[in-house]
Amino acid sequence: MSITHTAPRFTSTLTSQCQSCSLSALCLPIALADEDINRLDQIIERKKPLKKGEVLFRQGQSFDSVYAVRTGTLKTFNITSSGEEQITGFYCPSELLGLSGIDGNVYPVSAKALETTTVCEIPFSHLEDLSAQIPSLKHQIFKVMSRKISDDQQMMVLLGKKNADEKVASFLLNLSNRFKKRGYSATSFRLSMSRGEIGNYLGLAVETVSRVITRFQKNEMIEVDGKEIAIVGLTEMQKLVGVASDCDKIKNI
Amino acid sequence: MSITHTAPRFTSTLTSQCQSCSLSALCLPIALADEDINRLDQIIERKKPLKKGEVLFRQGQSFDSVYAVRTGTLKTFNITSSGEEQITGFYCPSELLGLSGIDGNVYPVSAKALETTTVCEIPFSHLEDLSAQIPSLKHQIFKVMSRKISDDQQMMVLLGKKNADEKVASFLLNLSNRFKKRGYSATSFRLSMSRGEIGNYLGLAVETVSRVITRFQKNEMIEVDGKEIAIVGLTEMQKLVGVASDCDKIKNI
DNA sequence: AACGTTTTCTGACTCAGATCAAGGTTTTAT
DNA sequence: ATAAAACCTTGATCTGAGTCAGAAAACGTT
């Protein structure tokens, strides 16, 4: 696999790419000294863009690197014993994927681009070495993994306890929060995954996802135009999911 | 909270407790030099046993330590906005809990003993310092967290895609594997959690869990006497779950 | 041993969401 | 531009598991 840098590699001797990258505040939300950022920058490879449907890594393949999404979206998935795909996550810009490969030295899932996507590849052995020299970097890695664990546990609650409406609403709010965090609109965005992929991820049939979305539209919680979504009843939606202050538990929708 | 050591603390100057602990091979499946084990041993506090129903840490409480289970079992759970408990995991001897508190500096779940339980408390700041000095320890922590991430993702698949029979079978096989790994019988063990707790964890009603267990008994896959379970049709059960071979390929040692 | 409490089991009934079917729309490839 | 493929929507029907109700068993306490 050949690596094509999206920008001349040598520029990082002057200004590191990480430093000028608009995502660094999310990717590195720690106060790394300039020289440390440069050291991190040195080990990162910018890969050439993946086209929609291309695979970043494959379940069972040996684990070498974690990846930070720069633009686009990916999904991770398993192939179950019965041959169907089971989606385990979607990854938006600034998010890290591949961490589940550390144990076992093999990726336990495959990762595929949902649209044209660029990623930074971070060879894990280098990252581990570097984390030994930069304690705050090590702490940051712990944090990212810890966060992933508690997020996944939230997801388990969602899958186990919530009904179709709550699942879809949680999904939309989760995306909304992720977009907001990276500076995009929290109320108006484009779903890069199909209804089928949403259903697969949420443990729902396509038809159910479609029906729920239609219902939300009729209730004027969202406006939909194909893959474009606008959340117009944010508070109402939060109430549905149960995020809201515990006081208004009694109120109806 | 006062700490009562289960054995005189000073013995660790001669033989570290970790070294003599029967779980060390699981808790520390890395070749730590003796002096490194001793250093780890120094920072670990053995707490007095928790009685059934006692809380180890509480959701929202500030995060200081991770815990290794020595004997007994714990559950972790959230209280949802509607006030019900949602169990997110069960922890058996040699397993580590509390890791999800690193991000956020607060435990995102509560942990409660299901029976009389002893744990080792490992103050995280000390562990982090020590991991800076012992690279293989740092790697081990990464591995444990990574493992947790991929296990949780398996659980997500289970919750999202499987029916009641498959869920209960997966649950029993999962326990079986965990008991086997620590040297106990893989086919005969005691469930320390109630049917209600199993159902809560698997996203099923108590009645459904009970019915499935009864059905498994009739099909001669298991024999049940209250909380005692014997798996008599292991192969059949693995077939039911389907993935067994996949999981083993990736996970087993 | 006797009591209340909690847990487990079983049956009858209901319903949310799956499945089946079919038509409409958007995307992709040529 | 156009055909093929993939995706989305809607309606009708079916079913697995939830809910309700009550009996039986297990457990803890005095």
Coordinates of C-alpha atoms (C1' of nucleotides) in Angstrom, one line a residue:
Chain A
M1 CA 0.0 0.0 0.0
S2 CA 1.6 3.2 -1.1
I3 CA 1.3 6.4 0.9
T4 CA 0.6 9.6 -0.9
H5 CA 0.9 12.7 1.3
T6 CA -1.8 15.2 0.8
A7 CA 0.7 17.9 1.4
P8 CA 4.5 17.9 1.1
R9 CA 5.8 16.1 4.1
F10 CA 8.8 18.4 4.7
T11 CA 6.5 21.3 5.7
S12 CA 6.3 19.8 9.1
T13 CA 9.8 20.9 9.9
L14 CA 8.6 24.4 9.9
T15 CA 5.0 24.2 10.9
S16 CA 3.7 20.9 11.9
Q17 CA 0.6 19.7 10.1
C18 CA -1.0 18.7 13.3
Q19 CA -0.5 22.3 14.6
S20 CA -2.2 23.8 11.6
C21 CA -4.9 21.2 11.4
S22 CA -8.2 22.5 12.3
L23 CA -9.0 19.3 14.2
S24 CA -6.0 19.5 16.5
A25 CA -8.0 21.0 19.3
L26 CA -10.1 17.8 19.3
C27 CA -7.5 15.3 18.4
L28 CA -5.1 16.7 20.9
P29 CA -7.2 18.4 23.6
I30 CA -4.1 18.6 25.8
A31 CA -1.5 21.3 26.2
L32 CA 1.3 19.7 24.4
A33 CA 4.5 21.7 24.1
D34 CA 5.3 22.8 20.5
E35 CA 8.2 20.4 20.4
D36 CA 6.0 17.6 21.5
I37 CA 3.4 18.3 18.9
N38 CA 6.2 18.2 16.3
R39 CA 7.3 14.9 17.6
L40 CA 3.8 13.5 17.3
D41 CA 3.5 15.1 13.9
Q42 CA 6.6 13.2 12.7
I43 CA 5.1 9.8 13.2
I44 CA 1.8 10.6 11.6
E45 CA 1.2 9.6 8.0
R46 CA -1.4 11.3 5.9
K47 CA -2.9 8.8 3.6
K48 CA -4.5 9.3 0.3
P49 CA -8.3 9.7 0.4
L50 CA -10.5 6.6 0.5
K51 CA -13.3 6.5 -2.0
K52 CA -16.8 5.5 -0.8
G53 CA -16.9 1.8 -0.1
E54 CA -13.1 1.4 0.2
V55 CA -11.8 -0.5 3.2
L56 CA -9.3 1.1 5.6
F57 CA -8.6 -2.1 7.5
R58 CA -10.2 -5.5 7.6
Q59 CA -11.4 -7.7 10.4
G60 CA -8.6 -10.2 11.2
Q61 CA -5.9 -8.1 9.6
S62 CA -2.8 -7.5 11.8
F63 CA -3.0 -4.4 13.9
D64 CA -0.4 -1.7 13.3
S65 CA -2.0 1.6 13.4
V66 CA -4.8 3.7 14.8
Y67 CA -6.5 6.3 12.5
A68 CA -7.8 9.8 13.1
V69 CA -10.5 10.8 10.6
R70 CA -9.8 14.1 8.9
T71 CA -12.7 14.4 6.5
G72 CA -15.6 12.1 5.6
T73 CA -17.1 9.3 7.6
L74 CA -16.3 5.6 8.2
K75 CA -18.3 2.7 9.6
T76 CA -16.8 -0.2 11.6
F77 CA -18.5 -3.6 11.3
N78 CA -18.3 -7.3 11.9
I79 CA -19.4 -10.1 9.6
T80 CA -21.5 -12.4 11.8
S81 CA -21.5 -16.2 11.6
S82 CA -24.6 -16.0 9.4
G83 CA -22.8 -13.8 7.0
E84 CA -24.6 -10.5 7.6
E85 CA -22.9 -7.2 8.4
Q86 CA -23.2 -5.8 12.0
I87 CA -22.2 -2.2 12.2
T88 CA -20.5 -1.3 15.5
G89 CA -19.8 2.3 15.0
F90 CA -19.6 5.4 12.8
Y91 CA -16.6 7.7 12.8
C92 CA -16.7 11.4 12.1
P93 CA -13.8 13.9 11.6
S94 CA -11.5 14.2 14.6
E95 CA -12.5 10.8 15.9
L96 CA -10.0 7.9 16.5
L97 CA -10.6 4.4 15.3
G98 CA -8.8 1.1 15.5
L99 CA -8.1 1.1 19.2
S100 CA -9.9 -2.2 19.7
G101 CA -7.0 -3.9 17.9
I102 CA -4.4 -3.3 20.6
D103 CA -5.5 -6.4 22.5
G104 CA -5.1 -9.3 20.2
N105 CA -2.8 -7.5 17.7
V106 CA -5.5 -7.9 15.1
Y107 CA -8.4 -5.6 14.2
P108 CA -11.6 -7.2 15.5
V109 CA -13.7 -5.2 13.0
S110 CA -13.4 -3.9 9.5
A111 CA -13.6 -0.2 8.6
K112 CA -15.1 1.1 5.4
A113 CA -15.5 4.6 4.1
L114 CA -19.1 5.8 3.7
E115 CA -18.1 8.7 1.5
T116 CA -14.8 10.1 0.3
T117 CA -12.7 10.1 3.4
T118 CA -9.2 11.1 4.5
V119 CA -7.5 9.8 7.6
C120 CA -4.2 10.3 9.4
E121 CA -2.5 7.0 10.1
I122 CA -0.7 6.8 13.5
P123 CA 1.5 3.7 13.8
F124 CA 0.7 2.4 17.2
S125 CA 4.2 1.2 18.2
H126 CA 5.5 4.8 17.5
L127 CA 2.6 6.2 19.4
E128 CA 3.3 3.9 22.3
D129 CA 7.0 4.9 22.4
L130 CA 6.2 8.5 22.2
S131 CA 3.7 8.2 25.0
A132 CA 6.4 6.9 27.2
Q133 CA 8.3 10.2 26.6
I134 CA 5.3 12.5 26.9
P135 CA 3.2 11.7 29.9
S136 CA 0.3 13.9 28.9
L137 CA 0.1 12.1 25.6
K138 CA -0.2 8.8 27.4
H139 CA -2.9 10.2 29.7
Q140 CA -4.7 11.5 26.6
I141 CA -4.7 8.0 25.1
F142 CA -6.1 6.5 28.3
K143 CA -8.8 9.2 28.2
V144 CA -9.8 8.5 24.6
M145 CA -10.0 4.8 25.4
S146 CA -11.9 5.3 28.6
R147 CA -14.3 7.6 26.8
K148 CA -14.9 5.0 24.2
I149 CA -15.7 2.5 26.9
S150 CA -18.3 4.7 28.6
D151 CA -19.8 5.7 25.2
D152 CA -20.2 2.1 24.2
Q153 CA -21.8 1.3 27.5
Q154 CA -24.3 4.1 26.8
M155 CA -24.9 2.4 23.5
M156 CA -25.5 -0.9 25.3
V157 CA -28.2 0.8 27.4
L158 CA -29.8 2.2 24.2
L159 CA -29.9 -1.2 22.5
G160 CA -31.1 -3.0 25.5
K161 CA -33.7 -0.7 26.9
K162 CA -35.0 1.8 24.4
N163 CA -37.8 1.6 21.9
A164 CA -37.5 2.5 18.2
D165 CA -38.4 6.2 18.7
E166 CA -35.9 6.6 21.5
K167 CA -33.2 4.7 19.5
V168 CA -33.5 6.9 16.5
A169 CA -33.8 10.1 18.5
S170 CA -30.7 9.1 20.5
F171 CA -28.8 8.5 17.3
L172 CA -29.7 11.8 15.8
L173 CA -28.8 13.7 19.0
N174 CA -25.6 11.8 19.3
L175 CA -24.6 12.9 15.8
S176 CA -25.8 16.4 16.5
N177 CA -23.5 16.6 19.6
R178 CA -20.6 15.3 17.6
F179 CA -21.1 17.9 14.8
K180 CA -21.5 20.6 17.4
K181 CA -18.3 19.7 19.1
R182 CA -16.3 20.1 15.9
G183 CA -17.9 23.5 15.2
Y184 CA -20.6 22.5 12.7
S185 CA -24.3 23.1 13.1
A186 CA -25.9 21.0 15.8
T187 CA -29.3 21.2 14.2
S188 CA -28.7 20.8 10.5
F189 CA -26.5 18.2 8.9
R190 CA -26.2 15.4 6.3
L191 CA -26.5 11.7 7.2
S192 CA -23.7 10.0 5.4
M193 CA -25.1 6.6 6.2
S194 CA -28.2 5.0 4.7
R195 CA -31.4 4.2 6.5
G196 CA -30.3 0.6 6.3
E197 CA -27.0 1.3 8.0
I198 CA -28.8 3.3 10.7
G199 CA -31.2 0.3 11.3
N200 CA -28.4 -2.2 11.3
Y201 CA -26.5 -0.1 13.9
L202 CA -29.5 0.5 16.1
G203 CA -30.9 -3.0 15.9
L204 CA -34.0 -2.0 13.9
A205 CA -35.4 -2.9 10.5
V206 CA -35.0 -0.4 7.6
E207 CA -38.7 0.0 7.5
T208 CA -38.9 0.9 11.1
V209 CA -36.2 3.6 10.8
S210 CA -38.0 5.0 7.8
R211 CA -41.3 5.0 9.7
V212 CA -39.8 6.7 12.7
I213 CA -38.2 9.4 10.7
T214 CA -41.5 10.0 8.9
R215 CA -43.3 10.2 12.2
F216 CA -40.7 12.6 13.6
Q217 CA -41.4 14.8 10.6
K218 CA -45.1 14.8 11.1
N219 CA -44.6 15.7 14.8
E220 CA -42.4 18.6 13.6
M221 CA -39.3 17.4 15.5
I222 CA -37.2 17.2 12.3
E223 CA -37.3 18.3 8.7
V224 CA -35.9 15.9 6.2
D225 CA -34.8 16.1 2.6
G226 CA -33.2 12.8 1.6
K227 CA -30.0 12.6 3.7
E228 CA -30.2 16.2 4.9
I229 CA -31.7 16.5 8.3
A230 CA -32.7 19.5 10.4
I231 CA -33.6 19.1 14.0
V232 CA -36.3 21.7 14.7
G233 CA -37.5 20.4 18.0
L234 CA -34.3 19.8 19.8
T235 CA -35.7 20.2 23.3
E236 CA -38.6 17.9 22.5
M237 CA -36.2 15.4 21.2
Q238 CA -34.0 15.6 24.2
K239 CA -37.1 15.1 26.4
L240 CA -38.0 12.0 24.4
V241 CA -34.5 10.5 24.9
G242 CA -34.6 11.4 28.6
V243 CA -31.6 13.7 28.7
A244 CA -33.6 16.5 30.2
S245 CA -33.8 17.6 33.8
D246 CA -35.3 14.8 35.8
C247 CA -38.0 17.1 37.1
D248 CA -40.1 17.2 34.0
K249 CA -40.4 13.4 34.0
I250 CA -44.1 13.7 34.6
K251 CA -44.9 16.0 31.6
N252 CA -46.2 14.5 28.5
I253 CA -44.6 15.0 25.1
Chain B
M1 CA -13.2 4.8 54.8
S2 CA -10.7 2.7 56.7
I3 CA -8.7 0.1 54.9
T4 CA -8.2 -3.3 56.5
H5 CA -5.7 -5.5 54.9
T6 CA -6.7 -9.1 54.6
A7 CA -3.1 -10.0 55.4
P8 CA -0.3 -8.2 57.1
R9 CA 0.9 -5.5 54.7
F10 CA 4.6 -5.9 55.7
T11 CA 4.8 -9.4 54.2
S12 CA 5.1 -7.7 50.8
T13 CA 8.7 -6.7 51.6
L14 CA 9.6 -10.4 51.5
T15 CA 7.1 -11.9 49.0
S16 CA 4.8 -9.5 47.3
Q17 CA 1.1 -10.3 47.7
C18 CA 0.7 -9.9 43.9
Q19 CA 3.3 -12.6 43.4
S20 CA 1.7 -15.1 45.6
C21 CA -1.8 -14.2 44.5
S22 CA -3.4 -17.0 42.4
L23 CA -4.8 -14.4 40.1
S24 CA -1.6 -12.8 39.1
A25 CA -1.3 -14.7 35.9
L26 CA -4.5 -13.1 34.8
C27 CA -4.2 -9.8 36.4
L28 CA -0.6 -9.4 35.2
P29 CA -0.3 -11.6 32.1
I30 CA 3.0 -10.1 31.3
A31 CA 6.5 -11.0 32.3
L32 CA 7.2 -8.3 34.9
A33 CA 10.6 -8.5 36.5
D34 CA 10.3 -9.4 40.2
E35 CA 11.3 -5.9 41.3
D36 CA 8.6 -4.5 39.0
I37 CA 6.0 -6.7 40.5
N38 CA 7.1 -5.5 43.9
R39 CA 6.7 -1.9 42.8
L40 CA 3.2 -2.6 41.6
D41 CA 2.5 -4.5 44.8
Q42 CA 3.4 -1.4 46.8
I43 CA 0.7 0.8 45.4
I44 CA -2.1 -1.7 45.7
E45 CA -4.4 -1.6 48.7
R46 CA -6.3 -4.7 49.7
K47 CA -9.7 -3.6 50.9
K48 CA -11.9 -5.2 53.5
P49 CA -14.5 -7.5 52.0
L50 CA -17.8 -5.9 50.7
K51 CA -20.9 -7.6 51.9
K52 CA -23.7 -8.4 49.4
G53 CA -25.4 -5.2 48.3
E54 CA -22.6 -2.9 49.4
V55 CA -21.4 -0.3 46.9
L56 CA -17.7 -0.1 45.8
F57 CA -18.1 3.2 44.0
R58 CA -21.0 5.3 43.0
Q59 CA -22.0 6.9 39.7
G60 CA -20.8 10.5 39.7
Q61 CA -18.2 10.0 42.5
S62 CA -14.8 11.3 41.7
F63 CA -12.5 8.8 40.1
D64 CA -9.4 7.8 41.9
S65 CA -8.8 4.1 41.5
V66 CA -9.4 1.1 39.4
Y67 CA -10.2 -2.2 41.2
A68 CA -9.3 -5.8 40.5
V69 CA -11.7 -8.4 41.8
R70 CA -10.1 -11.0 44.0
T71 CA -13.2 -13.0 45.1
G72 CA -16.9 -12.6 44.6
T73 CA -18.7 -10.8 41.9
L74 CA -19.9 -7.2 41.3
K75 CA -22.2 -5.5 38.9
T76 CA -21.9 -2.1 37.4
F77 CA -25.0 -0.1 36.5
N78 CA -26.5 3.3 35.7
I79 CA -29.6 4.8 37.0
T80 CA -31.6 5.9 34.0
S81 CA -33.5 9.2 33.7
S82 CA -36.7 7.2 34.5
G83 CA -35.1 5.9 37.7
E84 CA -34.6 2.3 36.8
E85 CA -31.3 0.5 37.1
Q86 CA -29.5 -0.5 33.9
I87 CA -26.8 -3.1 34.4
T88 CA -23.8 -2.6 32.2
G89 CA -21.5 -5.4 33.3
F90 CA -20.7 -8.2 35.7
Y91 CA -17.2 -8.6 37.1
C92 CA -15.6 -11.9 38.2
P93 CA -12.3 -12.6 40.0
S94 CA -9.2 -11.3 38.1
E95 CA -11.2 -8.7 36.2
L96 CA -10.6 -5.0 36.4
L97 CA -13.4 -2.4 36.8
G98 CA -13.5 1.3 37.0
L99 CA -11.6 2.0 33.8
S100 CA -14.4 4.1 32.3
G101 CA -13.8 6.7 34.9
I102 CA -10.5 7.9 33.5
D103 CA -12.1 10.2 31.0
G104 CA -14.2 12.6 33.0
N105 CA -12.5 12.0 36.3
V106 CA -15.8 10.6 37.6
Y107 CA -17.2 7.1 37.6
P108 CA -20.0 7.0 35.0
V109 CA -21.5 3.9 36.7
S110 CA -22.0 2.5 40.1
A111 CA -20.5 -0.8 41.3
K112 CA -22.3 -3.0 43.8
A113 CA -21.3 -6.4 45.2
L114 CA -23.6 -9.4 44.3
E115 CA -22.2 -11.5 47.1
T116 CA -19.3 -11.2 49.6
T117 CA -16.5 -9.7 47.5
T118 CA -12.9 -8.7 48.0
V119 CA -11.1 -6.3 45.7
C120 CA -7.6 -4.8 45.3
E121 CA -7.7 -1.1 45.0
I122 CA -5.2 0.4 42.6
P123 CA -5.0 4.2 42.8
F124 CA -4.9 5.3 39.2
S125 CA -2.5 8.2 39.6
H126 CA 0.1 5.8 41.0
L127 CA -0.6 3.2 38.3
E128 CA -0.1 5.9 35.7
D129 CA 3.2 7.0 37.2
L130 CA 4.4 3.4 37.4
S131 CA 3.3 2.7 33.9
A132 CA 5.6 5.5 32.8
Q133 CA 8.5 3.6 34.3
I134 CA 7.5 0.1 33.2
P135 CA 6.6 0.1 29.5
S136 CA 5.2 -3.4 29.6
L137 CA 2.8 -2.4 32.3
K138 CA 1.6 0.5 30.2
H139 CA 1.1 -1.8 27.3
Q140 CA -0.8 -4.1 29.5
I141 CA -3.2 -1.3 30.5
F142 CA -3.7 -0.4 26.9
K143 CA -4.5 -4.1 26.2
V144 CA -7.0 -4.4 29.0
M145 CA -8.8 -1.3 27.9
S146 CA -8.7 -2.4 24.2
R147 CA -10.1 -5.8 25.2
K148 CA -12.9 -4.1 27.1
I149 CA -13.8 -2.1 24.0
S150 CA -14.0 -5.1 21.7
D151 CA -15.9 -7.1 24.3
D152 CA -18.4 -4.3 24.7
Q153 CA -18.8 -4.2 20.9
Q154 CA -19.6 -7.9 20.9
M155 CA -22.2 -7.1 23.5
M156 CA -23.7 -4.5 21.3
V157 CA -24.0 -7.0 18.5
L158 CA -25.7 -9.3 21.0
L159 CA -28.2 -6.7 22.2
G160 CA -29.0 -5.4 18.8
K161 CA -29.2 -8.6 16.7
K162 CA -29.9 -11.6 18.8
N163 CA -33.2 -13.1 20.0
A164 CA -33.9 -14.2 23.6
D165 CA -32.5 -17.7 23.2
E166 CA -29.3 -16.5 21.7
K167 CA -28.9 -13.8 24.3
V168 CA -29.2 -16.1 27.2
A169 CA -26.9 -18.7 25.5
S170 CA -24.3 -16.1 24.8
F171 CA -24.5 -15.0 28.4
L172 CA -24.0 -18.5 29.8
L173 CA -21.1 -19.2 27.3
N174 CA -19.5 -16.0 28.2
L175 CA -19.5 -16.8 31.9
S176 CA -18.4 -20.3 31.1
N177 CA -15.3 -19.0 29.2
R178 CA -14.5 -16.6 32.0
F179 CA -14.6 -19.3 34.6
K180 CA -12.6 -21.6 32.5
K181 CA -9.9 -19.0 32.0
R182 CA -9.4 -18.7 35.7
G183 CA -9.2 -22.4 36.2
Y184 CA -12.7 -23.3 37.3
S185 CA -15.1 -25.6 35.6
A186 CA -16.4 -24.3 32.3
T187 CA -19.5 -26.4 32.5
S188 CA -20.7 -26.2 36.0
F189 CA -20.9 -23.0 38.0
R190 CA -23.1 -20.8 40.2
L191 CA -24.9 -17.7 38.9
S192 CA -24.3 -15.0 41.4
M193 CA -26.8 -12.7 39.8
S194 CA -30.6 -13.1 39.9
R195 CA -32.8 -13.9 36.8
G196 CA -33.9 -10.3 37.1
E197 CA -30.4 -9.0 36.8
I198 CA -29.6 -11.3 33.9
G199 CA -32.7 -9.9 32.1
N200 CA -31.8 -6.4 32.9
Y201 CA -28.3 -6.9 31.5
L202 CA -29.5 -8.7 28.3
G203 CA -32.5 -6.4 27.6
L204 CA -35.1 -9.1 28.4
A205 CA -38.0 -9.3 30.9
V206 CA -37.4 -11.6 33.9
E207 CA -40.2 -13.9 32.7
T208 CA -38.4 -14.3 29.4
V209 CA -35.1 -15.3 31.0
S210 CA -37.0 -17.8 33.2
R211 CA -38.8 -19.3 30.2
V212 CA -35.6 -19.5 28.1
I213 CA -33.8 -21.3 31.0
T214 CA -36.7 -23.7 31.4
R215 CA -36.7 -24.4 27.7
F216 CA -32.9 -25.0 27.6
Q217 CA -33.5 -27.5 30.4
K218 CA -36.2 -29.3 28.5
N219 CA -33.9 -29.4 25.4
E220 CA -31.2 -30.9 27.7
M221 CA -28.7 -28.2 27.0
I222 CA -28.4 -27.3 30.7
E223 CA -29.3 -28.7 34.1
V224 CA -30.4 -26.2 36.6
D225 CA -30.8 -26.2 40.4
G226 CA -31.6 -22.7 41.5
K227 CA -28.5 -20.7 40.9
E228 CA -26.4 -23.7 40.1
I229 CA -26.0 -24.3 36.4
A230 CA -24.4 -27.2 34.4
I231 CA -24.0 -26.9 30.7
V232 CA -24.5 -30.4 29.3
G233 CA -24.9 -29.5 25.7
L234 CA -21.9 -27.2 25.2
T235 CA -21.5 -27.8 21.4
E236 CA -25.2 -27.4 20.8
M237 CA -25.2 -24.2 22.7
Q238 CA -22.2 -22.9 20.8
K239 CA -24.1 -23.8 17.6
L240 CA -27.1 -21.8 18.8
V241 CA -25.0 -18.8 19.4
G242 CA -23.3 -19.3 16.1
V243 CA -20.3 -17.0 16.6
A244 CA -18.5 -19.2 19.0
S245 CA -15.8 -20.3 16.6
D246 CA -15.3 -16.7 15.4
C247 CA -14.9 -15.5 18.9
D248 CA -12.5 -18.2 19.8
K249 CA -10.4 -17.5 16.8
I250 CA -9.8 -14.0 17.8
K251 CA -10.0 -14.1 21.6
N252 CA -8.7 -17.4 22.8
I253 CA -5.1 -17.9 23.8
Chain C
dA1 C1' -40.8 -23.6 63.1
dA2 C1' -43.2 -19.9 61.4
dC3 C1' -43.3 -15.6 59.2
dG4 C1' -42.7 -12.2 55.7
dT5 C1' -40.0 -11.0 51.7
dT6 C1' -37.9 -11.8 47.5
dT7 C1' -37.2 -14.6 43.6
dT8 C1' -38.7 -17.9 40.2
dC9 C1' -41.9 -20.1 37.3
dT10 C1' -46.1 -20.6 34.3
dG11 C1' -50.1 -19.3 31.7
dA12 C1' -53.1 -15.9 29.1
dC13 C1' -53.1 -11.8 26.6
dT14 C1' -51.2 -7.8 24.0
dC15 C1' -48.4 -5.0 21.1
dA16 C1' -44.1 -3.0 19.1
dG17 C1' -41.6 -3.9 15.6
dA18 C1' -40.2 -7.6 12.1
dT19 C1' -41.4 -9.4 7.8
dC20 C1' -43.6 -9.5 3.3
dA21 C1' -45.0 -7.0 -0.7
dA22 C1' -44.9 -3.4 -3.9
dG23 C1' -44.3 1.2 -5.8
dG24 C1' -41.5 5.5 -5.9
dT25 C1' -37.0 7.9 -5.8
dT26 C1' -32.2 8.7 -5.9
dT27 C1' -27.5 7.3 -7.1
dT28 C1' -24.2 5.1 -10.1
dA29 C1' -22.3 3.5 -14.2
dT30 C1' -22.1 3.4 -19.0
Chain D
dA1 C1' -28.8 10.6 -21.3
dT2 C1' -30.4 6.4 -19.9
dA3 C1' -30.6 2.0 -17.9
dA4 C1' -29.6 -0.6 -13.8
dA5 C1' -29.0 -0.8 -9.2
dA6 C1' -29.5 0.7 -4.7
dC7 C1' -32.2 3.1 -1.6
dC8 C1' -36.5 4.9 0.6
dT9 C1' -41.3 4.8 1.8
dT10 C1' -45.9 2.9 2.9
dG11 C1' -49.4 -0.6 3.8
dA12 C1' -50.8 -5.2 5.5
dT13 C1' -49.9 -9.0 8.3
dC14 C1' -47.5 -11.8 11.7
dT15 C1' -44.8 -13.0 15.8
dG16 C1' -41.4 -12.8 19.6
dA17 C1' -41.2 -11.0 23.7
dG18 C1' -43.3 -7.8 27.1
dT19 C1' -47.0 -7.3 30.5
dC20 C1' -50.2 -8.8 33.8
dA21 C1' -51.6 -12.1 37.2
dG22 C1' -51.0 -15.5 40.4
dA23 C1' -48.9 -19.8 42.4
dA24 C1' -44.7 -22.0 44.1
dA25 C1' -40.2 -22.1 45.8
dA26 C1' -36.2 -20.1 48.2
dC27 C1' -34.3 -17.1 51.6
dG28 C1' -33.7 -14.4 55.8
dT29 C1' -35.2 -13.3 60.4
dT30 C1' -37.0 -13.8 64.8

